Amino acid sequence: MNASATPQHDRTGLAAAFCAYLIWGFLPLYLILVKSVPAFEFVGWRIIWTLPLCLLIVAARKQGGALREALRNPRTMGWLAISATLIAVNWVVYVWAIQAGEVYAASLGYYINPLVNVLLGTMLLGEKLTRPQWAAVGIAAVGVSLLAAGALTTLWISLTLALSFGTYGLIRKRVEIGSVPGLTIESTLLLLPSAGVVWYFAQTQGSSFAVSTELSLAIMAGGALTAFPLLCFAIAARKLPYSTLGFIQFLAPSIVFILGLTVFDKPLHPAEIACFACIWLAAAIFVWDLVARSRKPAAS
C-alpha cells in the first residue's frame, strides 16, 4: 500500500474522533452531578447501563451475526477480555481523579496519551515518525520527567490513564470486530464484576441508585455517555492512522484543563506548569508537522 492510500483524512473517522473527544472533554461536568457516588460503584453502574444500550444498537443494526461470530472466536474473546480490563481500569482511575480534585493530573494523562499512541503506532504498527514528531516525543518525555521530580504523588494517575487508554485503542484497532459488537462483548465480560461491586456497596454503604430519582437518572445517563463516545472512538481507531488519532486527542485534555482553571478553580503548581508547557510545545510541533505534510502533494 502506498502512502496516499493511508486513510489520513477519512471524513467518517475524523467526525467520529472529534465527537468522541468533545464528549470526553466535557465529561467532568457530568461527573459533578454524580460526585456523591463512589468511583468503583459508579463505574459498576456505568457498565451495567451501557450493556442494554449496546444490545439495542446491535439489534437495530442487525449485527447479531457479527456478535455471535466473535463470541465463538477464542482469540477475539481473549483480546477483548484484555481491552475490557484496560478500559475498566481507565474509567475507575479517571472518575476517582475527578472526584478527588486531581483534574490537572487527569488532563495531563490525556495529553501524554497521544504521544503514547504515536510510540505504539511506530513500534507495533510500523507507522513512521518524522524528525519533528520524534522531537515532540522527546520534549513530552522531558515534561513528564519534570512532573515526576516535582509532583510524584499524582504522576501515577497521568501515566495510568495514558498507558491504559493507549493500549486499549491499539487493541481495538487490531481486533477484527465492529465497534458496537466489540463494546457489547466488553460490557458483557465486565457485567458480573460490576454487579458484584454494586451489590457490595448496596450491602455496606447503601446503594447510590436508591438515594433519589435525580441521582438515579444521572447514573443511568452514564450508560449513554459511556457507550456513545467509545463507539465513536472505535470507529475512528479503525479508520484513521493511530498517529492522526493521537493528534485529535489533544482536544479532550485541553477542554479538561480549561475546566480545571474555571469550573473547578484549581491552582497550578510549578511542576505542573513546566510539564504542561513541554506537552503543549510537543503538541504544537506535532500539529505543525501534520499540517505541513498534509499540504504536500500525495505521492503517486
mmCIF file of C-alpha atoms in Angstrom:
data_model
loop_
_atom_site.group_PDB
_atom_site.id
_atom_site.type_symbol
_atom_site.label_atom_id
_atom_site.label_comp_id
_atom_site.label_asym_id
_atom_site.label_seq_id
_atom_site.Cartn_x
_atom_site.Cartn_y
_atom_site.Cartn_z
ATOM 1 C CA MET A 1 0.000 0.000 0.000
ATOM 2 C CA ASN A 2 1.421 3.397 -0.909
ATOM 3 C CA ALA A 3 1.432 6.421 1.351
ATOM 4 C CA SER A 4 -1.525 8.042 -0.370
ATOM 5 C CA ALA A 5 -3.727 5.047 0.426
ATOM 6 C CA THR A 6 -3.475 5.664 4.150
ATOM 7 C CA PRO A 7 -6.857 6.989 5.363
ATOM 8 C CA GLN A 8 -5.265 10.081 6.880
ATOM 9 C CA HIS A 9 -8.340 12.265 6.260
ATOM 10 C CA ASP A 10 -11.237 9.789 6.267
ATOM 11 C CA ARG A 11 -14.249 12.019 6.933
ATOM 12 C CA THR A 12 -16.218 9.445 8.888
ATOM 13 C CA GLY A 13 -13.207 8.673 11.051
ATOM 14 C CA LEU A 14 -12.449 12.335 11.656
ATOM 15 C CA ALA A 15 -16.065 13.140 12.575
ATOM 16 C CA ALA A 16 -16.204 10.158 14.934
ATOM 17 C CA ALA A 17 -12.908 11.158 16.582
ATOM 18 C CA PHE A 18 -13.972 14.781 17.153
ATOM 19 C CA CYS A 19 -17.335 13.647 18.549
ATOM 20 C CA ALA A 20 -15.688 11.234 20.998
ATOM 21 C CA TYR A 21 -13.120 13.716 22.283
ATOM 22 C CA LEU A 22 -15.608 16.568 22.659
ATOM 23 C CA ILE A 23 -17.796 14.377 24.867
ATOM 24 C CA TRP A 24 -14.815 13.176 26.897
ATOM 25 C CA GLY A 25 -13.556 16.726 27.257
ATOM 26 C CA PHE A 26 -16.770 17.916 28.879
ATOM 27 C CA LEU A 27 -17.328 14.706 30.873
ATOM 28 C CA PRO A 28 -16.086 16.269 34.165
ATOM 29 C CA LEU A 29 -19.194 18.486 34.113
ATOM 30 C CA TYR A 30 -21.356 15.361 34.140
ATOM 31 C CA LEU A 31 -19.237 13.809 36.894
ATOM 32 C CA ILE A 32 -20.126 16.780 39.098
ATOM 33 C CA LEU A 33 -23.720 15.501 39.039
ATOM 34 C CA VAL A 34 -22.676 12.080 40.369
ATOM 35 C CA LYS A 35 -19.812 13.156 42.651
ATOM 36 C CA SER A 36 -21.551 11.598 45.668
ATOM 37 C CA VAL A 37 -21.278 8.129 44.089
ATOM 38 C CA PRO A 38 -18.013 6.289 44.957
ATOM 39 C CA ALA A 39 -15.802 5.789 41.909
ATOM 40 C CA PHE A 40 -15.927 1.979 41.946
ATOM 41 C CA GLU A 41 -19.694 1.904 42.380
ATOM 42 C CA PHE A 42 -20.208 4.495 39.659
ATOM 43 C CA VAL A 43 -18.082 2.558 37.153
ATOM 44 C CA GLY A 44 -20.085 -0.551 38.028
ATOM 45 C CA TRP A 45 -23.331 1.259 37.220
ATOM 46 C CA ARG A 46 -21.748 2.693 34.059
ATOM 47 C CA ILE A 47 -21.092 -0.779 32.731
ATOM 48 C CA ILE A 48 -24.495 -2.119 33.786
ATOM 49 C CA TRP A 49 -26.328 0.665 31.936
ATOM 50 C CA THR A 50 -24.018 0.538 28.904
ATOM 51 C CA LEU A 51 -24.810 -3.082 28.034
ATOM 52 C CA PRO A 52 -28.577 -2.691 27.332
ATOM 53 C CA LEU A 53 -27.886 0.274 25.088
ATOM 54 C CA CYS A 54 -25.268 -1.692 23.160
ATOM 55 C CA LEU A 55 -27.633 -4.640 22.731
ATOM 56 C CA LEU A 56 -30.320 -2.315 21.356
ATOM 57 C CA ILE A 57 -27.866 -0.848 18.844
ATOM 58 C CA VAL A 58 -26.714 -4.342 17.812
ATOM 59 C CA ALA A 59 -30.338 -5.336 17.231
ATOM 60 C CA ALA A 60 -31.163 -2.144 15.320
ATOM 61 C CA ARG A 61 -28.106 -2.528 13.062
ATOM 62 C CA LYS A 62 -28.658 -6.293 12.674
ATOM 63 C CA GLN A 63 -25.162 -7.125 13.902
ATOM 64 C CA GLY A 64 -26.153 -10.229 15.828
ATOM 65 C CA GLY A 65 -24.222 -12.402 13.385
ATOM 66 C CA ALA A 66 -21.010 -10.498 13.949
ATOM 67 C CA LEU A 67 -21.573 -10.694 17.705
ATOM 68 C CA ARG A 68 -22.050 -14.477 17.610
ATOM 69 C CA GLU A 69 -19.032 -14.927 15.362
ATOM 70 C CA ALA A 70 -16.830 -13.019 17.800
ATOM 71 C CA LEU A 71 -18.174 -14.986 20.760
ATOM 72 C CA ARG A 72 -17.113 -18.219 19.024
ATOM 73 C CA ASN A 73 -13.599 -16.951 18.335
ATOM 74 C CA PRO A 74 -11.280 -17.633 21.329
ATOM 75 C CA ARG A 75 -8.587 -15.257 20.030
ATOM 76 C CA THR A 76 -11.023 -12.366 19.644
ATOM 77 C CA MET A 77 -12.537 -13.042 23.064
ATOM 78 C CA GLY A 78 -9.095 -13.121 24.637
ATOM 79 C CA TRP A 79 -8.131 -9.725 23.222
ATOM 80 C CA LEU A 80 -11.497 -8.235 24.165
ATOM 81 C CA ALA A 81 -11.079 -9.519 27.720
ATOM 82 C CA ILE A 82 -7.787 -7.575 27.884
ATOM 83 C CA SER A 83 -9.316 -4.436 26.351
ATOM 84 C CA ALA A 84 -12.281 -4.651 28.740
ATOM 85 C CA THR A 85 -9.907 -4.805 31.714
ATOM 86 C CA LEU A 86 -7.921 -1.833 30.414
ATOM 87 C CA ILE A 87 -10.965 0.372 29.882
ATOM 88 C CA ALA A 88 -12.352 -0.540 33.314
ATOM 89 C CA VAL A 89 -9.058 0.486 34.954
ATOM 90 C CA ASN A 90 -9.077 3.696 32.917
ATOM 91 C CA TRP A 91 -12.635 4.567 33.996
ATOM 92 C CA VAL A 92 -12.023 3.926 37.698
ATOM 93 C CA VAL A 93 -8.824 5.995 37.803
ATOM 94 C CA TYR A 94 -10.371 8.858 35.806
ATOM 95 C CA VAL A 95 -13.564 9.068 37.882
ATOM 96 C CA TRP A 96 -11.587 8.851 41.111
ATOM 97 C CA ALA A 97 -9.181 11.570 39.935
ATOM 98 C CA ILE A 98 -12.000 13.993 39.068
ATOM 99 C CA GLN A 99 -13.790 13.262 42.345
ATOM 100 C CA ALA A 100 -10.546 13.797 44.279
ATOM 101 C CA GLY A 101 -9.962 17.128 42.546
ATOM 102 C CA GLU A 102 -6.944 15.891 40.566
ATOM 103 C CA VAL A 103 -8.270 17.494 37.384
ATOM 104 C CA TYR A 104 -4.856 18.505 36.052
ATOM 105 C CA ALA A 105 -3.433 15.015 36.581
ATOM 106 C CA ALA A 106 -6.343 13.606 34.577
ATOM 107 C CA SER A 107 -5.861 16.238 31.896
ATOM 108 C CA LEU A 108 -2.132 15.552 31.710
ATOM 109 C CA GLY A 109 -2.796 11.827 31.288
ATOM 110 C CA TYR A 110 -4.695 12.510 28.100
ATOM 111 C CA TYR A 111 -2.053 14.973 26.908
ATOM 112 C CA ILE A 112 0.519 12.198 27.261
ATOM 113 C CA ASN A 113 -1.778 9.619 25.656
ATOM 114 C CA PRO A 114 -1.422 10.906 22.052
ATOM 115 C CA LEU A 115 2.332 10.573 22.330
ATOM 116 C CA VAL A 116 1.869 7.046 23.692
ATOM 117 C CA ASN A 117 -0.303 6.385 20.629
ATOM 118 C CA VAL A 118 2.457 7.656 18.368
ATOM 119 C CA LEU A 119 5.047 5.409 20.013
ATOM 120 C CA LEU A 120 2.749 2.366 19.899
ATOM 121 C CA GLY A 121 1.926 3.046 16.270
ATOM 122 C CA THR A 122 5.628 3.260 15.482
ATOM 123 C CA MET A 123 6.793 0.235 17.444
ATOM 124 C CA LEU A 124 3.888 -2.152 16.803
ATOM 125 C CA LEU A 125 2.066 -0.975 13.669
ATOM 126 C CA GLY A 126 5.025 0.025 11.522
ATOM 127 C CA GLU A 127 3.940 3.680 11.284
ATOM 128 C CA LYS A 128 6.829 6.048 10.570
ATOM 129 C CA LEU A 129 7.661 9.173 12.561
ATOM 130 C CA THR A 130 9.231 12.260 11.052
ATOM 131 C CA ARG A 131 12.059 14.088 12.790
ATOM 132 C CA PRO A 132 9.713 16.809 14.141
ATOM 133 C CA GLN A 133 7.455 14.102 15.591
ATOM 134 C CA TRP A 134 10.408 12.431 17.302
ATOM 135 C CA ALA A 135 11.366 15.853 18.667
ATOM 136 C CA ALA A 136 7.813 16.240 20.020
ATOM 137 C CA VAL A 137 8.047 12.855 21.747
ATOM 138 C CA GLY A 138 11.368 13.861 23.312
ATOM 139 C CA ILE A 139 10.029 17.205 24.583
ATOM 140 C CA ALA A 140 6.992 15.453 26.064
ATOM 141 C CA ALA A 141 9.300 12.998 27.822
ATOM 142 C CA VAL A 142 11.153 15.948 29.373
ATOM 143 C CA GLY A 143 7.822 17.323 30.615
ATOM 144 C CA VAL A 144 6.879 14.024 32.232
ATOM 145 C CA SER A 145 10.319 13.874 33.870
ATOM 146 C CA LEU A 146 9.799 17.355 35.326
ATOM 147 C CA LEU A 147 6.445 16.284 36.722
ATOM 148 C CA ALA A 148 7.986 13.148 38.175
ATOM 149 C CA ALA A 149 10.508 15.312 40.023
ATOM 150 C CA GLY A 150 8.003 17.879 41.317
ATOM 151 C CA ALA A 151 4.643 16.133 41.575
ATOM 152 C CA LEU A 152 5.366 12.455 42.022
ATOM 153 C CA THR A 153 2.209 11.829 44.043
ATOM 154 C CA THR A 154 -0.045 12.477 41.031
ATOM 155 C CA LEU A 155 2.167 11.137 38.240
ATOM 156 C CA TRP A 156 0.724 7.634 38.614
ATOM 157 C CA ILE A 157 -2.721 8.994 37.683
ATOM 158 C CA SER A 158 -1.462 10.542 34.447
ATOM 159 C CA LEU A 159 0.627 7.541 33.409
ATOM 160 C CA THR A 160 -2.103 5.013 34.239
ATOM 161 C CA LEU A 161 -4.657 6.939 32.161
ATOM 162 C CA ALA A 162 -2.259 7.378 29.229
ATOM 163 C CA LEU A 163 -0.977 3.809 29.100
ATOM 164 C CA SER A 164 -4.311 2.082 29.747
ATOM 165 C CA PHE A 165 -6.212 4.020 27.091
ATOM 166 C CA GLY A 166 -3.344 3.964 24.609
ATOM 167 C CA THR A 167 -3.132 0.173 24.826
ATOM 168 C CA TYR A 168 -6.919 -0.133 24.724
ATOM 169 C CA GLY A 169 -7.082 1.834 21.475
ATOM 170 C CA LEU A 170 -4.298 -0.252 19.944
ATOM 171 C CA ILE A 171 -6.136 -3.490 20.711
ATOM 172 C CA ARG A 172 -9.438 -2.176 19.338
ATOM 173 C CA LYS A 173 -7.649 -1.070 16.178
ATOM 174 C CA ARG A 174 -6.212 -4.536 15.577
ATOM 175 C CA VAL A 175 -9.069 -6.830 16.638
ATOM 176 C CA GLU A 176 -11.306 -7.804 13.726
ATOM 177 C CA ILE A 177 -14.681 -6.832 15.175
ATOM 178 C CA GLY A 178 -17.053 -3.921 14.661
ATOM 179 C CA SER A 179 -17.231 -1.096 17.173
ATOM 180 C CA VAL A 180 -20.706 -1.930 18.542
ATOM 181 C CA PRO A 181 -20.274 -5.732 18.854
ATOM 182 C CA GLY A 182 -16.851 -5.155 20.416
ATOM 183 C CA LEU A 183 -18.154 -2.792 23.079
ATOM 184 C CA THR A 184 -21.098 -5.124 23.695
ATOM 185 C CA ILE A 185 -18.762 -8.029 24.430
ATOM 186 C CA GLU A 186 -16.515 -5.867 26.604
ATOM 187 C CA SER A 187 -19.541 -4.745 28.626
ATOM 188 C CA THR A 188 -20.751 -8.344 28.914
ATOM 189 C CA LEU A 189 -17.368 -9.508 30.204
ATOM 190 C CA LEU A 190 -17.427 -6.738 32.820
ATOM 191 C CA LEU A 191 -21.073 -7.238 33.811
ATOM 192 C CA LEU A 192 -20.565 -9.846 36.543
ATOM 193 C CA PRO A 193 -17.719 -7.977 38.302
ATOM 194 C CA SER A 194 -19.757 -4.768 38.021
ATOM 195 C CA ALA A 195 -22.822 -6.407 39.546
ATOM 196 C CA GLY A 196 -20.625 -7.658 42.383
ATOM 197 C CA VAL A 197 -19.266 -4.170 43.035
ATOM 198 C CA VAL A 198 -22.740 -2.620 43.011
ATOM 199 C CA TRP A 199 -24.050 -5.330 45.350
ATOM 200 C CA TYR A 200 -21.108 -4.796 47.732
ATOM 201 C CA PHE A 201 -21.774 -1.070 48.021
ATOM 202 C CA ALA A 202 -25.502 -1.702 48.478
ATOM 203 C CA GLN A 203 -24.756 -4.044 51.378
ATOM 204 C CA THR A 204 -22.083 -1.941 53.069
ATOM 205 C CA GLN A 205 -22.890 1.728 52.351
ATOM 206 C CA GLY A 206 -26.300 1.704 50.733
ATOM 207 C CA SER A 207 -26.907 1.861 47.008
ATOM 208 C CA SER A 208 -26.433 5.283 45.403
ATOM 209 C CA PHE A 209 -29.140 4.278 42.933
ATOM 210 C CA ALA A 210 -31.719 4.404 45.735
ATOM 211 C CA VAL A 211 -30.853 7.884 47.030
ATOM 212 C CA SER A 212 -33.082 9.958 44.755
ATOM 213 C CA THR A 213 -34.772 9.889 41.370
ATOM 214 C CA GLU A 214 -32.498 12.652 40.098
ATOM 215 C CA LEU A 215 -29.320 10.776 41.050
ATOM 216 C CA SER A 216 -30.685 7.530 39.611
ATOM 217 C CA LEU A 217 -31.388 9.213 36.261
ATOM 218 C CA ALA A 218 -27.931 10.796 36.306
ATOM 219 C CA ILE A 219 -26.348 7.378 36.914
ATOM 220 C CA MET A 220 -28.393 5.845 34.086
ATOM 221 C CA ALA A 221 -27.194 8.605 31.744
ATOM 222 C CA GLY A 222 -23.697 7.266 32.321
ATOM 223 C CA GLY A 223 -24.563 4.338 30.048
ATOM 224 C CA ALA A 224 -25.115 6.596 27.036
ATOM 225 C CA LEU A 225 -22.162 8.818 27.918
ATOM 226 C CA THR A 226 -20.010 5.692 28.087
ATOM 227 C CA ALA A 227 -21.272 3.848 25.019
ATOM 228 C CA PHE A 228 -21.582 6.667 22.505
ATOM 229 C CA PRO A 229 -18.047 8.182 22.691
ATOM 230 C CA LEU A 230 -16.442 4.734 22.910
ATOM 231 C CA LEU A 231 -18.319 3.644 19.798
ATOM 232 C CA CYS A 232 -17.163 6.808 18.040
ATOM 233 C CA PHE A 233 -13.607 6.156 19.208
ATOM 234 C CA ALA A 234 -13.675 2.553 17.973
ATOM 235 C CA ILE A 235 -14.878 3.762 14.553
ATOM 236 C CA ALA A 236 -12.130 6.394 14.445
ATOM 237 C CA ALA A 237 -9.457 3.925 15.580
ATOM 238 C CA ARG A 238 -10.227 1.639 12.631
ATOM 239 C CA LYS A 239 -10.460 4.403 10.014
ATOM 240 C CA LEU A 240 -7.567 6.701 10.955
ATOM 241 C CA PRO A 241 -3.820 6.203 11.370
ATOM 242 C CA TYR A 242 -3.050 5.860 15.055
ATOM 243 C CA SER A 243 -0.763 8.901 14.990
ATOM 244 C CA THR A 244 -3.539 11.064 13.488
ATOM 245 C CA LEU A 245 -5.957 9.834 16.128
ATOM 246 C CA GLY A 246 -3.408 10.820 18.745
ATOM 247 C CA PHE A 247 -3.259 14.374 17.407
ATOM 248 C CA ILE A 248 -7.049 14.829 17.585
ATOM 249 C CA GLN A 249 -6.985 13.573 21.160
ATOM 250 C CA PHE A 250 -5.308 16.805 22.297
ATOM 251 C CA LEU A 251 -8.819 18.319 22.128
ATOM 252 C CA ALA A 252 -10.191 16.487 25.188
ATOM 253 C CA PRO A 253 -7.441 17.299 27.731
ATOM 254 C CA SER A 254 -7.450 20.919 26.564
ATOM 255 C CA ILE A 255 -11.130 21.171 27.490
ATOM 256 C CA VAL A 256 -10.473 19.420 30.818
ATOM 257 C CA PHE A 257 -7.581 21.785 31.523
ATOM 258 C CA ILE A 258 -9.803 24.839 30.917
ATOM 259 C CA LEU A 259 -12.494 23.335 33.150
ATOM 260 C CA GLY A 260 -9.858 22.852 35.864
ATOM 261 C CA LEU A 261 -8.957 26.532 35.744
ATOM 262 C CA THR A 262 -12.549 27.805 35.570
ATOM 263 C CA VAL A 263 -15.226 25.444 36.871
ATOM 264 C CA PHE A 264 -13.034 23.534 39.354
ATOM 265 C CA ASP A 265 -10.882 26.580 40.239
ATOM 266 C CA LYS A 266 -7.732 24.501 40.800
ATOM 267 C CA PRO A 267 -4.339 26.227 41.204
ATOM 268 C CA LEU A 268 -1.414 25.152 39.013
ATOM 269 C CA HIS A 269 1.819 24.155 40.784
ATOM 270 C CA PRO A 270 5.276 24.926 39.285
ATOM 271 C CA ALA A 271 5.973 21.311 38.293
ATOM 272 C CA GLU A 272 2.588 21.092 36.570
ATOM 273 C CA ILE A 273 3.161 24.397 34.749
ATOM 274 C CA ALA A 274 6.558 23.200 33.469
ATOM 275 C CA CYS A 275 5.138 19.853 32.400
ATOM 276 C CA PHE A 276 2.135 21.375 30.625
ATOM 277 C CA ALA A 277 4.449 23.830 28.839
ATOM 278 C CA CYS A 278 6.518 20.943 27.477
ATOM 279 C CA ILE A 279 3.430 18.960 26.487
ATOM 280 C CA TRP A 280 1.890 21.969 24.713
ATOM 281 C CA LEU A 281 5.137 22.615 22.852
ATOM 282 C CA ALA A 282 5.275 18.966 21.824
ATOM 283 C CA ALA A 283 1.640 19.110 20.700
ATOM 284 C CA ALA A 284 2.301 22.284 18.685
ATOM 285 C CA ILE A 285 5.252 20.652 16.898
ATOM 286 C CA PHE A 286 3.200 17.540 16.222
ATOM 287 C CA VAL A 287 0.260 19.519 14.816
ATOM 288 C CA TRP A 288 2.547 21.740 12.704
ATOM 289 C CA ASP A 289 4.209 18.682 11.206
ATOM 290 C CA LEU A 290 0.866 17.016 10.386
ATOM 291 C CA VAL A 291 -0.455 20.177 8.727
ATOM 292 C CA ALA A 292 2.768 20.703 6.765
ATOM 293 C CA ARG A 293 2.772 17.146 5.469
ATOM 294 C CA SER A 294 -0.942 17.237 4.587
ATOM 295 C CA ARG A 295 -0.320 20.197 2.259
ATOM 296 C CA LYS A 296 2.280 18.334 0.229
ATOM 297 C CA PRO A 297 1.040 16.627 -2.951
ATOM 298 C CA ALA A 298 0.327 12.956 -2.308
ATOM 299 C CA ALA A 299 2.965 10.608 -3.629
ATOM 300 C CA SER A 300 1.839 8.579 -6.579
#
